[in-house]
Coordinates of C-alpha atoms and ligand atoms in Angstrom, one line a residue:
X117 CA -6.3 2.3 19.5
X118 CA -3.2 4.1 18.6
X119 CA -0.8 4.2 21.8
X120 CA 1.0 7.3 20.3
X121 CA 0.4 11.0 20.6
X122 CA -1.5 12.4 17.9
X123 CA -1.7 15.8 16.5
X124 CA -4.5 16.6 18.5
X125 CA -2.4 16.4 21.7
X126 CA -0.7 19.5 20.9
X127 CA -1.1 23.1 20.6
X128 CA 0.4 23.9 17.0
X129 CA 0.2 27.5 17.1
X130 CA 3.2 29.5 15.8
X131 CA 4.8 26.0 16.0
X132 CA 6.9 25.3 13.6
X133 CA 6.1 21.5 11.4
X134 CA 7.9 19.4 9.8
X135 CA 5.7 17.5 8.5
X136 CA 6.5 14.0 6.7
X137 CA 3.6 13.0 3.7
X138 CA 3.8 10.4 1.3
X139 CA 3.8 12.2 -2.2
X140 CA 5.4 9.7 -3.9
X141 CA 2.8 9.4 -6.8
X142 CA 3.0 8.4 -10.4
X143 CA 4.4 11.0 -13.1
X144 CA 4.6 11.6 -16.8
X145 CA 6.4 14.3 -18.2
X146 CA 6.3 16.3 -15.8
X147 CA 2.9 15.9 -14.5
X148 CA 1.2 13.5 -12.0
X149 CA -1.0 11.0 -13.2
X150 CA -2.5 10.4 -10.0
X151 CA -3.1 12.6 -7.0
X152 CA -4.7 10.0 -4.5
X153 CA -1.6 10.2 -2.1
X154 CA -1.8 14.0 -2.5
X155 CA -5.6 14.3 -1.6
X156 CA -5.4 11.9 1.1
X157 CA -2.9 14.3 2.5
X158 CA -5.0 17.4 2.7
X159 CA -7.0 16.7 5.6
X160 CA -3.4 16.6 8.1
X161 CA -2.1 19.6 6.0
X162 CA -5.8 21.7 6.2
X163 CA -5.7 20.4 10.2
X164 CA -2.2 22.2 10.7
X165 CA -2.8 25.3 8.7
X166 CA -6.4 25.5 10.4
X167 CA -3.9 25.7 13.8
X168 CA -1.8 28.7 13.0
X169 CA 1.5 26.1 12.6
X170 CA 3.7 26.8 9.9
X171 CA 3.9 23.9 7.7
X172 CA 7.0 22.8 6.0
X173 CA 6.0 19.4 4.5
X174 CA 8.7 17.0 3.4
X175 CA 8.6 13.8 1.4
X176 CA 10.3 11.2 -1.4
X177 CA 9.3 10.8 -4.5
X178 CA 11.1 7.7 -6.6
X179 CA 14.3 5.9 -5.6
X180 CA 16.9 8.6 -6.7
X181 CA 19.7 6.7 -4.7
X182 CA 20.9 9.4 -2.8
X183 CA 21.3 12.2 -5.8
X184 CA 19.7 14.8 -7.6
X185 CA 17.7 13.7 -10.3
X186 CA 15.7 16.0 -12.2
X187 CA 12.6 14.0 -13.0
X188 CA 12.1 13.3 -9.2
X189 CA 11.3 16.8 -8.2
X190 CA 8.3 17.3 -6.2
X191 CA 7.4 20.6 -7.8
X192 CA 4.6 19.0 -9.6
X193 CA 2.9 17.5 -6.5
X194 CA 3.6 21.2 -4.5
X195 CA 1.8 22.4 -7.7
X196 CA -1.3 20.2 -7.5
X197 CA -1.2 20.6 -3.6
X198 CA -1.9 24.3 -4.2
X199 CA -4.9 23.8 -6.3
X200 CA -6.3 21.1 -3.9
X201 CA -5.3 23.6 -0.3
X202 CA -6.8 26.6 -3.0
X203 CA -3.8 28.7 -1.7
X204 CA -0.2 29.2 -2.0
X205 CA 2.4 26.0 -1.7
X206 CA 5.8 27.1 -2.2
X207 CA 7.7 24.1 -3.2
X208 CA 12.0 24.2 -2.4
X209 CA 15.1 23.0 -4.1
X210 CA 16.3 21.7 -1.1
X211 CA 15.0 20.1 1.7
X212 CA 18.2 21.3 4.2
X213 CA 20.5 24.0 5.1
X214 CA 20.5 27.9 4.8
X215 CA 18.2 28.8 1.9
X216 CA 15.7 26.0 3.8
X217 CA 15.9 27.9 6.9
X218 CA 15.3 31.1 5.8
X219 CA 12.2 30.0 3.7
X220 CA 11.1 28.8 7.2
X221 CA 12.3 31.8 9.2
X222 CA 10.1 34.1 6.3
X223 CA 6.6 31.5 7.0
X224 CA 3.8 32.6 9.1
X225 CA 1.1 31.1 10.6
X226 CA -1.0 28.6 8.0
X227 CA 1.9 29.3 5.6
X228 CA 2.8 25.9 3.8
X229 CA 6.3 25.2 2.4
X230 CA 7.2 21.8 0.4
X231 CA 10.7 20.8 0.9
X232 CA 12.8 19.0 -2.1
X233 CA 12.6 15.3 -2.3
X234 CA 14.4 14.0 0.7
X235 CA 16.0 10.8 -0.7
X236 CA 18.5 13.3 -3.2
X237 CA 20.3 13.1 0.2
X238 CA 21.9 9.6 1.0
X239 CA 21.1 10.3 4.1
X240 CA 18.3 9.6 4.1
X241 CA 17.5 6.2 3.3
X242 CA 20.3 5.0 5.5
X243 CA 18.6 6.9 8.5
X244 CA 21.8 8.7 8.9
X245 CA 21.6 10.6 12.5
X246 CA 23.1 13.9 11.2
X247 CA 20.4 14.2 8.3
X248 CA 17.5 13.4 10.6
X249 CA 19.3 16.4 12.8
X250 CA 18.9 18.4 10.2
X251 CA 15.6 17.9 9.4
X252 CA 14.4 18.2 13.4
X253 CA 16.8 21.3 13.8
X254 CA 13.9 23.0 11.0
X255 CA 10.8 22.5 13.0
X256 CA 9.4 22.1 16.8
X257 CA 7.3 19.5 16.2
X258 CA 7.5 16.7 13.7
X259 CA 4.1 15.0 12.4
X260 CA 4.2 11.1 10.5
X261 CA 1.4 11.2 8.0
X262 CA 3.5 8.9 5.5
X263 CA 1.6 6.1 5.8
X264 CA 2.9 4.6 2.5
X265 CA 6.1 5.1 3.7
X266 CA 6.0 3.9 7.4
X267 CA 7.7 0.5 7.1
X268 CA 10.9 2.5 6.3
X269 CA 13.3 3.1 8.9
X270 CA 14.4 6.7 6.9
X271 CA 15.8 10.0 8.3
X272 CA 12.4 11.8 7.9
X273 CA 10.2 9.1 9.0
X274 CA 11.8 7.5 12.2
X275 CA 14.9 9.4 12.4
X276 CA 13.9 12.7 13.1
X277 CA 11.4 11.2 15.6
X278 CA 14.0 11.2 18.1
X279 CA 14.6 14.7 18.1
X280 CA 11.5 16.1 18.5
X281 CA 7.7 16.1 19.6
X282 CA 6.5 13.4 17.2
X283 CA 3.0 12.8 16.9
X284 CA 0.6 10.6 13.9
X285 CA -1.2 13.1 11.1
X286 CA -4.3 12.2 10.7
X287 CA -3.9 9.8 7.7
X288 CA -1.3 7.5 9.4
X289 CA -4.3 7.3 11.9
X290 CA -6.9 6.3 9.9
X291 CA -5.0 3.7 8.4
X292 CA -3.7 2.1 11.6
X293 CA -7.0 2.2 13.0
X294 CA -9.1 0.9 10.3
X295 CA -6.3 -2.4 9.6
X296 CA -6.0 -2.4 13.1
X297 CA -9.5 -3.0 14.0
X298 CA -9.8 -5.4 11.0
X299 CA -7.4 -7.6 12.3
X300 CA -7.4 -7.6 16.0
X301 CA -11.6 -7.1 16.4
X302 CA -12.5 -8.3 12.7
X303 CA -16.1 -9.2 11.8
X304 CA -16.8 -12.5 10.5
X305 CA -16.8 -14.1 8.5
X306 CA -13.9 -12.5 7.1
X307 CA -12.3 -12.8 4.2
X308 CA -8.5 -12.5 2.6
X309 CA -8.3 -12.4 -0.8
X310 CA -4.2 -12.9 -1.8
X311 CA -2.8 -12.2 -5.3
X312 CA 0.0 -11.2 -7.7
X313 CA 2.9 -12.7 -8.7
X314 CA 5.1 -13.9 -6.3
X315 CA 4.5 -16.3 -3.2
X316 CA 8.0 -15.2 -1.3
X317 CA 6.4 -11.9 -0.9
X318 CA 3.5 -12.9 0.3
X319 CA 4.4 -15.4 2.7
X320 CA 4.6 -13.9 6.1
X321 CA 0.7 -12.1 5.4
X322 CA -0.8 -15.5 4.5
X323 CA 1.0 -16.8 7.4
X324 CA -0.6 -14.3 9.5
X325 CA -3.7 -14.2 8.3
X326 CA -4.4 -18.1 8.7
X327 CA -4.6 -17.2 12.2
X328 CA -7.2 -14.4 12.1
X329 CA -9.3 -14.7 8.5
X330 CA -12.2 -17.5 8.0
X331 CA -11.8 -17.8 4.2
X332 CA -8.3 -17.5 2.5
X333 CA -8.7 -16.9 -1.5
X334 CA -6.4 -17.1 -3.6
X335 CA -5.3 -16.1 -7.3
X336 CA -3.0 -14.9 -9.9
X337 CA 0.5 -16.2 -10.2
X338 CA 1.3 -17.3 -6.8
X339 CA -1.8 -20.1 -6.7
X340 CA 0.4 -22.2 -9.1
X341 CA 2.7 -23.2 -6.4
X342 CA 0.0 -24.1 -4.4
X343 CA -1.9 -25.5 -6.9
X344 CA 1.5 -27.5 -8.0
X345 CA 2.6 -28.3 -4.4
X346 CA -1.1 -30.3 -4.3
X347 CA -0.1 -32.0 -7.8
X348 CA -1.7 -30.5 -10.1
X349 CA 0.2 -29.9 -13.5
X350 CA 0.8 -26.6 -14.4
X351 CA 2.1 -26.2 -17.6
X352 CA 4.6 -22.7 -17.8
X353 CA 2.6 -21.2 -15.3
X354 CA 4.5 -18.8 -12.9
X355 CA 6.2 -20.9 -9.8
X356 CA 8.7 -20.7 -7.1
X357 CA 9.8 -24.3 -7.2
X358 CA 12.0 -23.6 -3.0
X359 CA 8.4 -22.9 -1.8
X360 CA 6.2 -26.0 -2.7
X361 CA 7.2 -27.2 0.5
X362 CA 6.0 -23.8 2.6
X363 CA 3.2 -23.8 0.3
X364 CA 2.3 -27.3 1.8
X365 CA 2.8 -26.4 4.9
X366 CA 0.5 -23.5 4.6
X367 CA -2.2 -25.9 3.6
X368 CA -2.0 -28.2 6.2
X369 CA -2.3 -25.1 9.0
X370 CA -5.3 -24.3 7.1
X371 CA -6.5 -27.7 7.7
X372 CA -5.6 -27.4 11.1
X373 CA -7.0 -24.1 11.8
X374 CA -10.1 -24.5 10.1
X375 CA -9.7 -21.9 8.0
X376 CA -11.3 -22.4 4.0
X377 CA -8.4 -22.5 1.8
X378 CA -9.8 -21.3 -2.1
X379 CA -7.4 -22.3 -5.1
X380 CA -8.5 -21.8 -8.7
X381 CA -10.5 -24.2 -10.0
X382 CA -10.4 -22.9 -13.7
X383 CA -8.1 -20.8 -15.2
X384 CA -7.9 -18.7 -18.4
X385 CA -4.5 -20.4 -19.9
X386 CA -2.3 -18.5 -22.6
X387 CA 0.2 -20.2 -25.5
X388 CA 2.4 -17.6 -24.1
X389 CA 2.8 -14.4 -21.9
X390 CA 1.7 -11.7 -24.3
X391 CA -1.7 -9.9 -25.0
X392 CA -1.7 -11.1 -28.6
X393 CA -1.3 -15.2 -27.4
X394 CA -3.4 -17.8 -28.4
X395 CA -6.0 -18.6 -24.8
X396 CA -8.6 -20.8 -23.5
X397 CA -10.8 -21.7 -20.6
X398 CA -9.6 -24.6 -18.9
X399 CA -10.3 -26.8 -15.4
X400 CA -7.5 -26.5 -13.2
X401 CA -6.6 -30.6 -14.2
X402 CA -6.6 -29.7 -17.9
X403 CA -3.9 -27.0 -17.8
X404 CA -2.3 -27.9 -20.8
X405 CA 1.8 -29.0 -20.6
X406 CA 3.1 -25.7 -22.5
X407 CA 0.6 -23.6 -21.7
X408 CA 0.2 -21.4 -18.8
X409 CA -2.6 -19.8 -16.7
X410 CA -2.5 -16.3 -16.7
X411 CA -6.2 -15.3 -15.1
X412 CA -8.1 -17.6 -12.8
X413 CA -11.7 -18.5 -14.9
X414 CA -15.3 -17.9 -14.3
X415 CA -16.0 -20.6 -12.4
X416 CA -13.7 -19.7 -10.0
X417 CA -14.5 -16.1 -10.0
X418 CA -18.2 -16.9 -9.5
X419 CA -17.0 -19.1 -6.3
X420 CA -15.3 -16.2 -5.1
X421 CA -18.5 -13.9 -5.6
X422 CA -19.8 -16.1 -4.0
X423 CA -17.7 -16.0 -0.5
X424 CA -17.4 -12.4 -1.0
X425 CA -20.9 -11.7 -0.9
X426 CA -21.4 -13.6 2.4
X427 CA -18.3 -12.0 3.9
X428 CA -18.8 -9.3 6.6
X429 CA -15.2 -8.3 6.4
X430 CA -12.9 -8.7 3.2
X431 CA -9.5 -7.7 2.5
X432 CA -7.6 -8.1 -0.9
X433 CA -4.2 -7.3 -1.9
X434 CA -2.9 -8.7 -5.0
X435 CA -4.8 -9.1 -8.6
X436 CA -6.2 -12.1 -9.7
X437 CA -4.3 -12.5 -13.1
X438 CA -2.1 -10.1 -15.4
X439 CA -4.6 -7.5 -15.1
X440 CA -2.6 -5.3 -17.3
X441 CA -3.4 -7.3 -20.7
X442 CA -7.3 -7.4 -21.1
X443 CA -7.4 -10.8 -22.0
X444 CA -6.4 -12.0 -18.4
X445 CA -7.9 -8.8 -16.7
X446 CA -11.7 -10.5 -16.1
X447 CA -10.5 -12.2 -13.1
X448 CA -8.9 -9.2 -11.3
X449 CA -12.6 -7.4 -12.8
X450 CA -15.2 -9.8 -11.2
X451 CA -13.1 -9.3 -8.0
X452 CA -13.2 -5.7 -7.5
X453 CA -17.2 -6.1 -8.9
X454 CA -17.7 -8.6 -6.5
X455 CA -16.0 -6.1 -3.8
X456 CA -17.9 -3.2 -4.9
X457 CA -21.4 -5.3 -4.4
X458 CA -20.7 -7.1 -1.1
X459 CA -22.6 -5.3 1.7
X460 CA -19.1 -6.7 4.1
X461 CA -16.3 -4.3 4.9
X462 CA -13.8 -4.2 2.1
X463 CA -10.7 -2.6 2.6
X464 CA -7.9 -2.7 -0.2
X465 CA -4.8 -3.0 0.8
X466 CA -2.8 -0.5 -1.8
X467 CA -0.3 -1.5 -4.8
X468 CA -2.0 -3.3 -7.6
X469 CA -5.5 -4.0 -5.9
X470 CA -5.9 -0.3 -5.2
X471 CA -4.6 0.0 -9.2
X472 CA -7.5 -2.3 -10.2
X473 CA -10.3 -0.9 -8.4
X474 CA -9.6 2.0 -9.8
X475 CA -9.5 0.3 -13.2
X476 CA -12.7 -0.7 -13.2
X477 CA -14.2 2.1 -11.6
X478 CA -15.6 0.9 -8.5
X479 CA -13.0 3.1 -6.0
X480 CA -15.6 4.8 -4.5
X481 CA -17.8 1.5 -3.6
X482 CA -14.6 0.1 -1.4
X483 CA -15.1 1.3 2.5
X484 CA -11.4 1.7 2.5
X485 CA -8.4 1.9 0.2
X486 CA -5.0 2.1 1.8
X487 CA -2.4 4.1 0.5
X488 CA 0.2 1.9 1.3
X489 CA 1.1 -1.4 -1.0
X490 CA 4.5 -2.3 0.8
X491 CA 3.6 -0.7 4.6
X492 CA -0.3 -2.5 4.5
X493 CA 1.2 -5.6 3.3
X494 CA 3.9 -5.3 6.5
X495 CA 1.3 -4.3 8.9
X496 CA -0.8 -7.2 7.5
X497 CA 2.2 -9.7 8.4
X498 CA 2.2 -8.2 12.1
X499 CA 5.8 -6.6 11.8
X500 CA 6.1 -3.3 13.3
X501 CA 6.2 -0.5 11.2
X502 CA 9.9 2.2 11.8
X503 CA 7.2 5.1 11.1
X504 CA 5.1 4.5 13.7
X505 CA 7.2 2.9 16.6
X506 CA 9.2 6.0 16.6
X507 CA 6.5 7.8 17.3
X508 CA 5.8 10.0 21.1
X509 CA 3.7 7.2 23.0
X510 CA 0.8 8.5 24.4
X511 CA 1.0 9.5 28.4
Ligands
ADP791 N1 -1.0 -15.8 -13.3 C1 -0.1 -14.8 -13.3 N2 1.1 -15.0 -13.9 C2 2.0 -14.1 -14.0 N3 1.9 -12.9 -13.4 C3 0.7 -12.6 -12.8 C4 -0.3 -13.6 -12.7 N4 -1.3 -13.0 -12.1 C5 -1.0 -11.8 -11.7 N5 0.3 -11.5 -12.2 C6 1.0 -10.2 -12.0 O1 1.3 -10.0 -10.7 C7 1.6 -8.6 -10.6 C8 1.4 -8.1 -9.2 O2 2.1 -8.9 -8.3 P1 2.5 -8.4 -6.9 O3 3.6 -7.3 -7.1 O4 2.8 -9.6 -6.1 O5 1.1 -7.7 -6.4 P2 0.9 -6.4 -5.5 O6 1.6 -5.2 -6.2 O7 -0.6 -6.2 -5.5 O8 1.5 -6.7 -4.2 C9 0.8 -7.9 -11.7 O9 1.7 -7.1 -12.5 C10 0.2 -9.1 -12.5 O10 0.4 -8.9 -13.9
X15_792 O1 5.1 3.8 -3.1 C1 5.5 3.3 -2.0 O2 5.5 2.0 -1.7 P1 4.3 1.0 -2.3 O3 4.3 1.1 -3.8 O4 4.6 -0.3 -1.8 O5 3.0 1.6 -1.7 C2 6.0 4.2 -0.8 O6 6.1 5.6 -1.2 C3 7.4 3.7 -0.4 O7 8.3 3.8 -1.5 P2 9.6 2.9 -1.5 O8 9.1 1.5 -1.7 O9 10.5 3.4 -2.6 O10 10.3 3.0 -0.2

């Protein structure tokens, strides 16, 4: 249960909100390719305007480092809000000072305003304490629903916190509660299924999770160094040669723990890391000197089916190979299959898993998709996440 107030614990009418989402979503030309973090936002937004608050919603969009830029506006996503809400969204150039306030002072109840992308202040990202001012000196109450960006320790997501009333949207709650309840009260046996390319930014989750999961799978580039650290050859197959030693160690607390630690045992192996290189099937002995594994094999993906299917609670983060270029993107497939069949709890959490599910078109088989890659993989490792902390704790 989340110790910290929530919007529900106030009386929003007439109140003015500043109200932090996530809308950082992909664009092209102009136009957002995908609205998930939009869409998840409208229940918080519909909650507030259903209140008679006045909603001035703020988020980033990109790393602008602190300056204009013109292709980070958030018009676009005020635009697509509007059609979502089915009513006005009137979208600033700003996101402080005297044209800002005015907007605000003109709003009236269930009226919805979308400030400018806060990070073309440098302000923000260094959680300077006269920008988060700012921001608070706009609104009475502030409201967190950025769960994508709650491990950040920003002006609009933890500084502003101070100044004001600040209570979860109902997003951020959702997310805390279903990871939370996955990893303090999980079902078992459950299952962690750890991919992508690089073990140093996965370390402290699979440190973590061998102490809660039953099975630990693993795939895509960082199994090499495991799979290397045992002594396998891997050919040019991605590794982070300072880690064989952790990656050892990680093994062993397995052992210890009794937790089932999966490697590849077959791997789809590439003369070369391009679409249009020369592959084959190999076992995970044969890997080939100059070759290198770019997609774990069938075998290995029908073991994982396997554990999957008898998993009551599974969560994946990571794809299995370079799920990008078809020929490695069977691996990263079966998996979100396997996912999509399971009768277990699957929750995704965000970046390239939540990429691939959608992929291969079984989104709307997963019990939960987080919208956070960098923020679930943090909560996941047990850190405390800025966004949330900062938050009004519950009387
Ligand atoms: N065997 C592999 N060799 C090299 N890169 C890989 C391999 N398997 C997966 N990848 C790459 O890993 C990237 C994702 O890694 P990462 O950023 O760690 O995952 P996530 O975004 O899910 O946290 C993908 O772009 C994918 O192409
Ligand atoms: O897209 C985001 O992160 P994610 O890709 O890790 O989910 C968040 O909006 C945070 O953005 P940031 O990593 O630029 O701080």
């Amino acid at each position: 249960m989340l110790q910290k107030m929530t919007m529900k614990d106030l009386d929003l009418k007439g109140k003015r909100v500043f109200c932090r989402v996530d809308f950082n979503v992909p664009m092209k030309d102009g136009a957002v390719t995908d609205d998930t973090r939009i869409r998840a936002a409208v229940p918080t937004i519909e909650y507030l305007i259903d209140n008679g608050a006045k909603v001035i919603l703020a988020s980033h969009l990109g790393r602008p480092k602190g300056e204009v830029n013109e292709e980070m506006r958030l018009a676009a996503a005020g635009a697509r809000l509007s059609e979502l809400l089915h009513k006005e969204v009137k979208s600033l150039q700003e996101s402080v000072g005297e044209t800002v306030e005015n907007e605000i002072a003109g709003l009236h109840e269930g009226g919805v305003l979308l400030l400018e992308n806060v990070r073309f202040h440098a302000g923000e990202e260094k959680n300077d304490e006269e920008l988060a001012k700012s921001f608070a000196g706009l609104a009475d109450v502030f409201v967190n629903d950025a769960f994508g960006a709650a491990h950040r320790a920003h002006a609009s997501t933890a500084g502003i916190a101070k100044h004001l009333p600040a209570v979860s949207g109902l997003l951020l709650e959702k997310e805390l509660d279903v990871l939370g309840k996955a990893l303090s009260q999980p079902e078992r046996p459950f299952t962690a299924i750890i991919g992508g390319a690089k073990v140093k930014d996965k370390i402290g989750v699979i440190d973590h999770l061998l102490d809660k999961v039953d099975n630990l799978l693993i795939g895509g580039g960082l199994s090499y160094t495991f799979l290397k650290a045992q002594g396998h050859e891997i050919g040019n197959s991605l590794v982070e040669e300072d880690k064989l030693e952790l990656a050892r160690t990680f093994l062993k607390k397995a052992e210890e723990k009794g937790v089932k630690f999966y490697l590849p045992v077959d791997a789809t192996v590439a003369s070369e890391f391009s679409k249009d290189a020369e592959t084959k099937h190999v076992k995970i002995e044969e890997i080939p000197a100059d070759w290198m594994g770019l997609d774990i094999g069938p075998e290995t993906a029908d073991l994982y089916r396997d554990v999957i299917k008898n998993s009551k609670l599974i969560i994946w983060n990571g794809p299995m190979g370079v799920f990008e270029m078809e020929p490695f993107a069977n691996g990263t497939r079966s998996v979100a299959q396997s996912m999509a069949e399971t009768e277990g709890y699957t929750v995704i959490g965000g970046g390239d898993s939540a990429a691939a599910v959608e992929k291969f078109e079984v989104a709307d088989k997963m019990d939960h998709i987080s919208t956070g890659g960098g923020a679930s993989l943090e909560f996941m490792e047990g850190k405390e996440l800025p966004g949330v902390s900062s938050l009004t704790d519950k009387k």
